[in-house]
Amino acid sequence: MRATAEAKFGIALESVVAEIPPRTELGDLAFPVAFELAKRIKQTTGQKTNPRALAEELKLALETEPNVARVEVAGAGFLNVFFDRAALLAQFAAPETASGSSEPVTPDARRKVIVEHTNINPNKAAHIGHVRNAVLGDAFVRVLRATGAEVEVDNYIDNTGVQVADVVVGFMHVEQMTRADVRALDQSLPPDHPFDYYCWDLYARVGLFYRNGDADAKEDPERLQLRAEVLHALEAGDNETAALADYVATRIVERHLKTMERLGIRYDLLPRESDILHLGFWQRAFERLKETGTIRFETEGKHAGCWVMPTDLHEGTDEHEADKIIVRSNGTVTYAGKDIAYQLWKLGRLGLDFYYKPFRTYDDNHTVWVTTSEQAEANEAAPHFGGGQVVYNVIDSRQSYTQDVVRRGAAAVALDVGEAASVHLAYEMVTLSPAACEELGYELSAEDRTRPFIEMSGRKGLGVKVDDLINRLEADALAEVEARHADLSQDEKLNTAHLIAIGALRYFLLKWTRNSLIAFDFKEALSFEGETGPYCQYAAVRANSIFRKLEPATLLEAGKLINAIGANEDTTAAVRQVFADDGGDELWSLVTLAARLDEVIAQAATQEEPAHLAKYAFQLARAFNLFYHRHRIRAEENAARRAVLIEIADLVRRQLTRALATLGIGVPERM
């Protein structure tokens, strides 16, 4: 159409917008291009042109396009295109063309993208708030890879931060343990209360320790000094306190990776903050920030003695003013400062690199690497990490200001990449419903019971551990599987229950847009009805069951008939008649919905919103369930109609399975 516009009217259109009509009988696509063309002609020549007349000329060119049955001019100049349904169904019947080609669906899809997500402090077990970050990040990675992008997945490990220091304080000063004692404790813990669970409880106890055992009291300055001493030891490194912290952090990261593997989440690299400190990343970034004038030294006022990055971001609050400080007056670097250095590494603009060593290798030989500051530990087989053209940081929305500072700071140093290369993939937090709190045994005040949600608190030990949640979901799913499929082996039951549980959890977290605050509720998360993961899985299971029951000869006959479309006039006419009969528009609507998968994936990628794909999967599942109830494929006597129904069912099951897989949700054999 762009070529026709240029050839006939001398107008070069950058793009042509297509719309989907509200009803199938109005066409498969609608183009308002004649209105844009009339506007451009007037701008170019000064002549006023009737859009409908332009549309009539464009119609002649459109009707010659492959797979177009007819074109109608509607209203003041809309072009409504009706596809040759039989021809397109034959194309969609081939798996490699059901969702278009295997080529990237975005123009720059082959660029290297880094997505950093999860980033749980390695001081205790992961909770439901952490898993929203991980599931969102993992789904976005899958979406990007589905567009053909090269994606590196990083999981930043803050192994020298306050949270790790507090657990070390707990072991050293609350429990009076040495590193050898902690290792022995770790090895003696029961499977149902592993090391990260133990540290969960210890972390809460340390919070009380700082307050001399009174949760409502102020923190004791003398006891807080213990934290400062531990932090200093961690930053210095090469001492027994740092060795204890390294053991604690490493063991908990190992636990976190096992937890995330249950959710189908994996990483490529674990960058550690200790290595950023020891390899001088900050010092290099500091010099670059000063050289470019990005930061300035304050000699007077409330920030006297600090290095500050001037910015117009969110002026007016003490909190945000503090975030603009890059180096405090005592010489310590803020989170924003360290993050700018790390962001420059991710963008390949720091001029320094880590050393790398394997951390874990999965059963399929995928290796997770970890950074190290020791050249002697470096493994020459390590892939090339960093150097992303675009970096997505999945961090909750409460860190938006700091992320803005990091984005501007990195862009000021690396002018060639600009601010657009650093993207904050923000999301709202996960809270607990009052009912969920009470189910977990937490005592709530009368006021708390009236609230829509209760915020989780790691220091109070209030939250849902991810492993506990998965265990509970699996147990409930297993009970349902055993009731419906007692004939399955125990391994089959457990595998089915696991797929259902993970599908339920991942879909629950992904169906909400990123800016939605989620109040986690067990009843809603465990529901197998409505807009849920299990509902979508069940539709795919139903579709698969059709093909288990169909006779091979029936499938072969249907395949031959569909393959004959275009080559055999009688067959082509018979298939066209199926779509022309009563209910034909409904069948075609399901075909076009299934065929939109790549379009939806591209939309989820460009709009940075996996919820679009989750909503699409539910819509496709719901449409297929209606199809399943209204049509009896095996009983259908008309060969052409039976072949059409079989091909539609096959298209939907392939597309629905792929949509769910892109969300990280598997499809069981039975449900």
XYZ file of C-alpha atoms in Angstrom:
671
model
C 0.000 0.000 0.000
C 2.924 2.330 0.698
C 4.303 1.536 -2.765
C 0.912 2.253 -4.348
C 0.615 5.575 -2.494
C 4.031 6.641 -3.747
C 3.479 5.389 -7.310
C 0.001 6.879 -7.765
C 0.197 10.034 -5.678
C 3.915 10.668 -5.114
C 3.492 10.488 -1.333
C 5.957 8.451 0.770
C 4.176 7.149 3.852
C 6.434 6.124 6.745
C 3.897 3.585 7.981
C 0.375 2.406 7.334
C -1.920 1.931 10.323
C -4.205 -1.106 10.340
C -7.164 -1.575 12.664
C -9.199 -4.646 13.547
C -12.909 -3.963 12.934
C -15.229 -4.501 15.914
C -17.199 -7.184 14.040
C -15.937 -9.861 11.661
C -18.586 -9.054 9.061
C -17.003 -5.608 8.666
C -13.766 -7.154 7.474
C -10.545 -8.624 8.803
C -8.539 -5.393 8.655
C -9.499 -1.745 8.224
C -7.106 0.878 6.853
C -7.737 4.610 7.432
C -4.790 5.352 5.141
C -6.880 7.419 2.687
C -7.391 10.104 5.365
C -3.654 10.387 6.020
C -2.994 10.411 2.288
C -5.495 13.231 1.709
C -3.872 15.237 4.498
C -0.391 14.731 3.038
C -1.537 15.648 -0.495
C -3.000 18.915 0.783
C 0.223 19.686 2.674
C 2.305 18.950 -0.422
C 0.185 20.441 -3.231
C -2.365 22.591 -1.465
C -5.142 20.664 -3.206
C -8.069 19.224 -1.247
C -8.753 15.574 -2.126
C -11.722 13.383 -1.217
C -10.476 10.488 0.992
C -13.158 8.177 -0.390
C -11.948 8.766 -3.937
C -8.401 7.976 -2.845
C -9.639 4.832 -1.136
C -11.322 3.677 -4.333
C -7.988 3.883 -6.168
C -6.112 2.109 -3.369
C -8.769 -0.595 -3.373
C -7.810 -1.708 -6.873
C -4.210 -2.299 -5.777
C -5.183 -4.069 -2.561
C -7.432 -6.531 -4.378
C -4.416 -7.856 -6.271
C -2.592 -8.803 -3.044
C -2.242 -12.527 -2.232
C -4.846 -13.982 0.144
C -7.192 -11.000 -0.260
C -10.710 -12.042 -1.256
C -12.215 -8.580 -1.607
C -11.890 -4.980 -0.463
C -14.724 -2.621 0.415
C -14.653 1.142 0.793
C -16.695 2.130 3.834
C -17.811 5.427 5.314
C -15.808 8.462 4.367
C -12.874 6.421 3.103
C -12.042 3.388 5.200
C -10.651 0.387 3.347
C -12.062 -2.852 4.742
C -10.087 -5.920 3.689
C -11.606 -9.405 3.644
C -9.108 -12.256 3.464
C -9.395 -15.467 1.467
C -10.145 -17.593 4.511
C -9.452 -20.917 2.873
C -6.047 -19.814 1.581
C -4.963 -18.383 4.924
C -6.141 -21.439 6.838
C -3.939 -23.566 4.600
C -0.982 -21.322 5.423
C -1.705 -21.366 9.149
C -1.950 -25.158 9.057
C 1.829 -25.359 8.588
C 3.500 -25.044 12.021
C 6.316 -22.859 10.691
C 3.840 -20.304 9.325
C 1.160 -20.381 12.015
C 2.627 -17.328 13.711
C 4.565 -15.948 10.823
C 8.190 -16.715 10.019
C 10.956 -17.508 12.452
C 12.552 -14.132 11.725
C 12.495 -11.417 14.419
C 9.251 -9.464 14.533
C 10.912 -6.220 15.606
C 13.347 -4.280 13.389
C 16.198 -4.288 15.948
C 15.407 -7.619 17.591
C 18.949 -8.964 17.123
C 20.509 -6.346 19.371
C 21.936 -7.588 22.643
C 19.653 -6.879 25.564
C 20.469 -7.312 29.248
C 17.615 -7.956 31.661
C 18.521 -7.853 35.325
C 15.930 -9.244 37.682
C 15.303 -11.037 40.990
C 18.199 -9.360 42.885
C 17.182 -10.800 46.266
C 19.400 -9.836 49.181
C 21.270 -13.049 50.067
C 20.306 -12.975 53.728
C 17.175 -15.141 53.945
C 14.590 -17.155 52.010
C 12.800 -15.591 49.042
C 9.238 -14.381 49.649
C 6.226 -13.678 47.447
C 7.300 -10.048 46.909
C 10.605 -11.233 45.464
C 8.917 -13.725 43.191
C 6.865 -11.048 41.436
C 10.139 -9.447 40.367
C 11.578 -12.787 39.239
C 8.469 -13.975 37.367
C 7.977 -10.586 35.706
C 11.626 -10.440 34.664
C 11.681 -14.025 33.428
C 8.482 -13.569 31.404
C 9.885 -10.411 29.838
C 13.073 -12.283 28.935
C 10.975 -14.985 27.271
C 8.968 -12.344 25.404
C 12.130 -10.660 24.124
C 13.639 -13.968 23.048
C 10.400 -14.819 21.241
C 10.973 -11.705 19.124
C 14.436 -12.964 18.218
C 16.447 -10.757 20.592
C 19.718 -11.907 22.144
C 19.151 -11.621 25.899
C 21.568 -11.901 28.803
C 19.926 -12.502 32.181
C 21.711 -11.043 35.205
C 20.824 -11.474 38.874
C 22.712 -8.937 40.988
C 23.952 -10.236 44.341
C 24.391 -7.556 47.010
C 26.659 -9.652 49.222
C 28.181 -6.706 51.122
C 24.996 -4.827 52.043
C 23.216 -4.083 55.309
C 20.939 -7.134 55.118
C 23.832 -9.594 54.885
C 25.656 -7.676 57.592
C 22.670 -8.038 59.904
C 22.600 -11.820 59.523
C 26.335 -11.918 60.212
C 25.704 -9.823 63.355
C 23.086 -12.399 64.281
C 25.458 -15.340 63.950
C 28.407 -13.584 65.619
C 26.751 -11.611 68.418
C 23.304 -13.134 68.972
C 24.196 -16.804 68.560
C 27.929 -16.493 69.288
C 28.860 -18.686 66.311
C 32.058 -18.911 64.293
C 32.187 -19.696 60.579
C 32.867 -23.350 61.412
C 29.818 -23.358 63.707
C 27.635 -21.879 60.970
C 28.835 -24.468 58.450
C 28.100 -27.285 60.912
C 24.657 -25.807 61.611
C 23.926 -25.582 57.890
C 24.802 -29.240 57.369
C 22.622 -30.350 60.286
C 19.407 -28.516 59.372
C 16.394 -30.641 58.330
C 15.163 -30.502 54.696
C 11.925 -28.752 55.706
C 13.829 -25.940 57.453
C 16.966 -25.267 55.361
C 19.590 -22.586 55.819
C 17.647 -19.750 54.138
C 14.679 -20.473 56.418
C 16.934 -20.417 59.461
C 18.338 -17.051 58.379
C 14.782 -15.755 57.814
C 14.078 -16.273 61.515
C 17.499 -15.022 62.569
C 17.084 -11.814 60.556
C 13.855 -11.047 62.436
C 15.592 -11.787 65.742
C 18.415 -9.374 64.887
C 15.831 -6.622 64.426
C 14.731 -7.235 68.015
C 18.346 -7.495 69.158
C 19.002 -3.937 67.928
C 16.013 -2.815 70.033
C 17.074 -4.759 73.121
C 14.211 -7.206 72.673
C 11.431 -4.586 72.496
C 9.886 -4.298 69.025
C 8.482 -0.843 69.854
C 11.730 0.564 71.249
C 14.297 2.630 69.381
C 17.415 0.953 68.039
C 20.319 0.870 70.468
C 23.246 2.936 69.039
C 25.830 0.641 70.649
C 24.318 -2.455 69.097
C 23.942 -0.697 65.747
C 27.666 -0.055 65.896
C 28.117 -3.825 65.496
C 26.452 -3.548 62.088
C 28.786 -0.712 61.088
C 31.812 -2.778 62.101
C 30.617 -5.764 60.086
C 29.911 -3.573 57.032
C 33.401 -2.134 57.241
C 34.868 -5.657 57.399
C 32.810 -6.764 54.398
C 33.967 -3.838 52.262
C 37.591 -4.362 53.291
C 37.506 -8.106 52.567
C 40.196 -10.674 53.366
C 39.157 -11.182 57.002
C 37.206 -13.774 58.994
C 34.043 -11.667 59.164
C 34.057 -11.257 55.371
C 34.655 -15.008 54.997
C 31.619 -15.749 57.184
C 29.508 -13.319 55.162
C 30.684 -14.946 51.922
C 29.676 -18.382 53.206
C 26.238 -17.121 54.286
C 25.581 -15.227 51.058
C 26.796 -18.045 48.802
C 24.708 -20.692 50.531
C 21.596 -18.539 50.403
C 22.129 -17.732 46.719
C 22.331 -21.483 46.098
C 19.007 -21.854 47.891
C 17.490 -18.980 45.905
C 18.540 -20.589 42.618
C 16.888 -23.857 43.648
C 13.708 -21.991 44.539
C 13.689 -20.125 41.227
C 14.405 -23.312 39.282
C 11.123 -24.666 40.648
C 9.475 -21.724 38.879
C 11.399 -22.363 35.655
C 13.601 -19.296 36.204
C 17.301 -19.337 35.348
C 20.104 -16.828 34.954
C 23.249 -16.376 32.916
C 25.321 -14.315 35.339
C 25.425 -13.471 39.046
C 27.338 -10.165 39.372
C 28.456 -9.668 42.989
C 28.777 -6.298 44.689
C 31.963 -7.387 46.475
C 33.662 -7.771 43.090
C 32.480 -4.334 41.965
C 34.160 -2.921 45.076
C 37.392 -4.914 44.821
C 37.897 -4.394 41.082
C 37.655 -0.627 41.328
C 34.509 -0.160 39.246
C 33.406 2.777 41.358
C 36.776 4.517 41.229
C 36.743 4.358 37.421
C 33.156 5.612 37.237
C 33.927 8.378 39.768
C 36.697 9.746 37.565
C 34.456 9.642 34.498
C 31.638 11.419 36.364
C 34.015 14.196 37.437
C 35.645 14.495 34.004
C 32.289 14.953 32.273
C 31.015 17.411 34.887
C 28.154 15.095 35.722
C 28.775 15.567 39.444
C 30.065 18.529 41.389
C 31.601 19.007 44.820
C 29.456 21.095 47.182
C 31.364 23.508 49.406
C 28.422 25.028 51.262
C 24.831 24.356 52.233
C 23.298 21.174 53.557
C 25.290 19.048 51.075
C 28.650 20.633 51.869
C 31.458 18.108 51.444
C 29.354 15.849 49.181
C 29.654 15.035 45.503
C 26.189 15.682 44.043
C 24.614 15.112 40.637
C 22.554 18.234 39.774
C 19.201 17.206 38.354
C 15.688 18.550 38.074
C 14.192 15.196 39.063
C 11.520 15.382 41.753
C 12.758 18.487 43.497
C 11.494 19.297 46.942
C 11.763 16.285 49.257
C 14.579 15.441 51.628
C 14.465 11.810 50.486
C 14.984 12.688 46.851
C 17.588 15.340 47.658
C 19.561 12.625 49.465
C 19.294 10.334 46.456
C 21.069 12.915 44.316
C 24.126 12.645 46.555
C 26.643 10.358 44.870
C 29.414 10.526 47.499
C 28.616 11.490 51.086
C 30.717 13.949 53.077
C 32.312 11.034 54.944
C 33.578 9.617 51.642
C 31.168 6.674 51.388
C 29.405 6.020 48.087
C 25.604 5.920 47.872
C 23.599 3.173 46.180
C 23.020 5.491 43.220
C 26.763 5.995 42.783
C 27.572 2.297 42.832
C 24.647 1.590 40.498
C 25.937 4.140 37.959
C 29.266 2.293 37.859
C 27.527 -1.056 37.461
C 25.175 0.329 34.788
C 28.164 1.587 32.794
C 29.609 -1.949 32.902
C 26.317 -3.423 31.692
C 26.344 -0.950 28.806
C 29.965 -1.806 27.986
C 31.117 1.748 28.686
C 33.137 1.379 31.908
C 36.417 0.109 30.465
C 36.762 -2.550 33.175
C 35.495 -6.108 33.453
C 34.971 -8.858 36.000
C 36.611 -12.258 36.090
C 34.151 -15.138 35.836
C 33.801 -18.662 37.175
C 30.979 -21.255 36.965
C 28.514 -21.163 39.853
C 26.049 -23.902 38.908
C 25.357 -26.160 35.936
C 21.822 -27.446 35.393
C 20.892 -30.908 34.130
C 20.640 -29.599 30.560
C 24.203 -28.189 30.837
C 23.119 -24.556 31.084
C 25.699 -22.860 33.313
C 25.124 -19.932 35.634
C 28.321 -17.921 35.983
C 29.357 -15.747 38.905
C 31.756 -12.843 38.979
C 35.016 -12.948 40.906
C 37.687 -10.364 41.619
C 40.430 -13.005 41.695
C 42.185 -13.518 38.374
C 43.431 -16.906 39.593
C 39.798 -18.100 39.784
C 38.907 -16.924 36.268
C 37.650 -19.512 33.784
C 38.710 -18.840 30.197
C 35.619 -20.641 28.878
C 33.339 -17.900 30.206
C 31.038 -16.256 27.647
C 31.241 -12.530 26.967
C 29.060 -10.741 29.490
C 27.863 -7.139 29.585
C 27.922 -4.756 26.649
C 24.158 -4.558 26.240
C 22.710 -2.105 23.767
C 19.685 -1.819 26.036
C 19.584 -2.689 29.741
C 16.328 -3.389 31.562
C 16.484 -3.199 35.362
C 13.492 -4.921 36.969
C 13.144 -3.039 40.255
C 10.021 -2.039 42.164
C 8.536 1.397 41.653
C 9.710 2.666 45.038
C 13.189 2.856 43.477
C 12.044 4.982 40.527
C 13.865 8.124 41.620
C 17.181 6.340 42.175
C 16.803 4.609 38.820
C 16.247 7.995 37.170
C 19.477 9.243 38.750
C 21.329 6.140 37.531
C 19.902 6.479 34.021
C 20.908 10.142 33.749
C 24.307 9.559 35.319
C 25.175 6.696 32.962
C 23.912 8.645 29.937
C 25.968 11.709 30.865
C 29.148 9.613 30.912
C 28.240 7.489 27.873
C 26.745 10.083 25.558
C 26.722 7.686 22.609
C 24.157 5.379 24.226
C 21.903 8.009 25.799
C 19.178 7.684 28.391
C 17.047 5.341 26.278
C 19.590 2.545 26.762
C 18.761 2.312 30.481
C 15.198 1.197 31.158
C 13.621 0.848 34.582
C 11.067 -1.957 34.353
C 9.121 -0.826 37.402
C 6.333 -2.681 39.182
C 4.215 -2.221 42.272
C 4.787 -4.352 45.334
C 3.003 -7.502 46.447
C 1.173 -7.259 49.748
C -0.922 -9.711 51.760
C -4.668 -9.656 52.155
C -5.785 -9.686 55.816
C -7.233 -13.159 55.202
C -3.855 -14.396 53.952
C -2.137 -12.994 57.057
C -4.548 -14.790 59.354
C -4.191 -18.030 57.394
C -0.462 -17.756 58.018
C -1.073 -17.398 61.732
C -0.233 -13.717 62.098
C -2.225 -11.809 64.705
C -3.879 -8.700 63.292
C -5.423 -5.770 65.093
C -9.035 -4.824 64.471
C -7.782 -1.919 62.376
C -5.547 -4.197 60.270
C -8.505 -6.491 59.476
C -10.316 -3.587 57.810
C -7.394 -2.737 55.542
C -7.372 -3.890 51.892
C -3.826 -5.199 52.295
C -1.001 -5.664 54.782
C 2.562 -4.877 53.770
C 5.122 -7.615 54.312
C 8.090 -6.984 56.559
C 11.257 -9.050 56.423
C 12.472 -7.615 59.712
C 9.265 -8.802 61.390
C 9.352 -12.139 59.571
C 5.964 -11.338 58.037
C 5.629 -12.776 54.553
C 5.023 -15.839 52.418
C 8.142 -17.854 51.633
C 8.150 -18.838 47.976
C 8.945 -22.501 48.668
C 6.103 -22.709 51.209
C 3.732 -21.172 48.689
C 4.791 -23.574 45.928
C 4.499 -26.538 48.321
C 1.001 -25.487 49.274
C -0.058 -24.960 45.676
C 1.399 -28.339 44.679
C -0.371 -30.105 47.538
C -3.752 -28.637 46.567
C -3.149 -29.406 42.893
C -2.093 -32.971 43.747
C -5.331 -33.560 45.648
C -7.285 -32.471 42.565
C -5.186 -34.647 40.239
C -5.593 -37.707 42.458
C -9.359 -37.196 42.543
C -9.589 -36.995 38.749
C -6.810 -39.338 37.598
C -6.262 -42.080 40.140
C -4.832 -44.269 37.357
C -1.725 -42.118 36.867
C 1.577 -43.171 38.390
C 2.797 -41.200 41.401
C 5.495 -39.515 39.320
C 2.912 -38.464 36.723
C 0.647 -37.105 39.452
C 3.470 -35.125 41.036
C 4.629 -33.720 37.701
C 1.083 -32.712 36.754
C 0.516 -31.090 40.143
C 3.776 -29.172 39.790
C 2.863 -27.824 36.332
C -0.572 -26.751 37.572
C 0.837 -25.089 40.695
C 3.498 -23.149 38.793
C 0.988 -22.199 36.113
C -1.364 -20.880 38.797
C 1.309 -18.827 40.537
C 2.993 -17.408 37.432
C -0.289 -16.453 35.781
C -1.587 -14.839 38.999
C 1.503 -12.614 39.106
C 1.544 -11.853 35.367
C -2.106 -11.100 34.680
C -1.810 -7.783 36.523
C -0.172 -4.878 34.736
C 3.123 -3.774 36.251
C 1.593 -0.668 37.837
C -0.996 -2.751 39.731
C -0.481 -3.337 43.423
C -1.209 -7.009 44.153
C -2.833 -8.088 47.401
C -1.942 -11.762 47.534
C -4.800 -13.990 48.603
C -4.625 -17.780 48.810
C -8.198 -18.343 47.674
C -7.769 -16.273 44.539
C -4.329 -17.665 43.714
C -5.474 -21.267 44.144
C -8.647 -20.873 42.082
C -8.945 -23.147 39.059
C -11.778 -21.103 37.522
C -11.916 -17.751 35.747
C -8.870 -15.841 34.606
C -6.251 -18.221 35.961
C -3.297 -20.218 34.755
C -5.037 -23.572 35.270
C -7.985 -22.387 33.147
C -5.611 -21.628 30.257
C -3.753 -24.905 30.775
C -7.028 -26.838 30.776
C -7.981 -25.382 27.391
C -4.641 -26.562 25.939
C -5.107 -30.001 27.547
C -8.569 -30.224 25.985
C -7.170 -29.332 22.581
C -4.469 -31.966 22.905
C -7.042 -34.570 23.969
C -8.854 -34.109 20.650
C -5.800 -35.342 18.791
C -5.244 -38.287 21.123
C -8.763 -39.479 20.323
C -8.844 -38.865 16.563
C -8.014 -41.790 14.318
C -4.762 -41.453 12.327
C -6.718 -41.961 9.106
C -9.006 -39.046 9.989
C -6.038 -36.761 10.631
C -4.399 -37.849 7.391
C -7.562 -37.187 5.404
C -7.957 -33.726 6.943
C -4.339 -32.862 6.216
C -4.639 -33.871 2.577
C -7.823 -31.845 2.154
C -6.311 -28.677 3.653
C -3.124 -29.117 1.602
C -5.241 -29.296 -1.552
C -6.591 -25.759 -1.025
C -5.576 -23.630 -3.973
C -4.610 -26.636 -6.076
C -8.067 -28.215 -6.206
C -11.001 -25.938 -7.046
C -13.658 -28.192 -5.510
C -11.754 -28.525 -2.261
C -11.072 -24.787 -2.100
C -14.744 -24.029 -2.722
C -15.837 -26.534 -0.064
C -13.587 -24.951 2.577
C -14.713 -21.456 1.640
C -18.291 -22.620 2.051
C -17.580 -23.771 5.612
C -16.642 -20.199 6.505
C -19.602 -18.805 4.558
C -22.139 -21.006 6.391
C -23.789 -20.147 9.710
C -21.127 -19.992 12.390
C -18.392 -19.399 9.817
C -17.581 -15.933 11.131
C -17.177 -17.360 14.619
C -14.766 -19.994 13.341
C -12.803 -17.380 11.427
C -12.635 -15.126 14.501
C -10.939 -17.963 16.384
C -8.468 -18.450 13.526
C -7.557 -14.759 13.417
C -7.283 -14.579 17.204
C -4.886 -17.529 17.231
C -2.882 -16.001 14.382
C -2.326 -12.785 16.364
C 0.169 -14.376 18.771
C 3.312 -12.820 17.291
C 1.581 -9.445 17.135
C 0.743 -9.699 20.847
C 4.274 -10.836 21.730
C 5.678 -7.848 19.831
C 3.258 -5.571 21.668
C 4.302 -7.047 25.028
C 7.946 -6.419 24.105
C 7.598 -2.859 22.806
C 5.250 -1.806 25.611
C 7.323 -3.725 28.190
C 4.194 -5.370 29.566
C 3.913 -9.202 29.767
C 0.344 -8.785 31.059
C -0.737 -8.230 27.427
C 0.336 -11.776 26.609
C -1.326 -13.189 29.737
C -4.616 -11.522 28.797
C -4.298 -12.846 25.244
C -3.707 -16.409 26.472
C -6.872 -16.212 28.556
C -8.894 -14.813 25.632
C -7.660 -17.585 23.345
C -8.381 -20.242 25.968
C -11.884 -18.891 26.524
C -12.605 -18.736 22.786
C -11.360 -22.284 22.320
C -13.523 -23.581 25.173
C -16.593 -22.164 23.404
C -15.433 -23.829 20.177
C -14.912 -27.114 22.049
C -18.448 -27.111 23.447
C -20.141 -26.136 20.177
C -18.416 -28.480 17.751
C -18.110 -32.274 17.755
C -15.190 -32.983 15.476
C -15.283 -36.770 15.587
C -19.024 -36.822 14.874
C -18.844 -34.332 11.998
C -19.844 -36.045 8.736
C -18.968 -33.269 6.269
C -15.337 -33.928 5.306
C -14.485 -30.302 4.517
C -16.043 -29.012 7.717
C -14.336 -31.734 9.769
C -10.985 -30.841 8.217
C -11.514 -27.145 8.989
C -12.416 -27.911 12.622
C -9.351 -30.141 13.001
C -7.009 -27.510 11.567
C -8.492 -24.786 13.770
C -8.116 -26.958 16.876
C -4.532 -27.754 15.908
C -3.698 -24.093 15.262
C -5.151 -23.037 18.608
C -3.395 -25.722 20.621
C -0.037 -24.804 19.067
C -0.545 -21.093 19.601
C -1.934 -21.444 23.115
C 0.898 -23.772 24.114
C 3.453 -21.312 22.731
C 1.787 -18.351 24.429
C 1.833 -20.171 27.763
C 5.439 -21.277 27.262
C 6.404 -17.652 26.632
C 4.810 -16.874 29.999
C 6.815 -19.733 31.506
C 3.765 -21.978 31.940
C 3.823 -25.623 30.883
C 0.886 -27.753 29.738
C 0.244 -31.080 31.525
C -0.896 -34.137 29.625
C -4.007 -34.357 31.771
C -5.867 -32.171 34.244
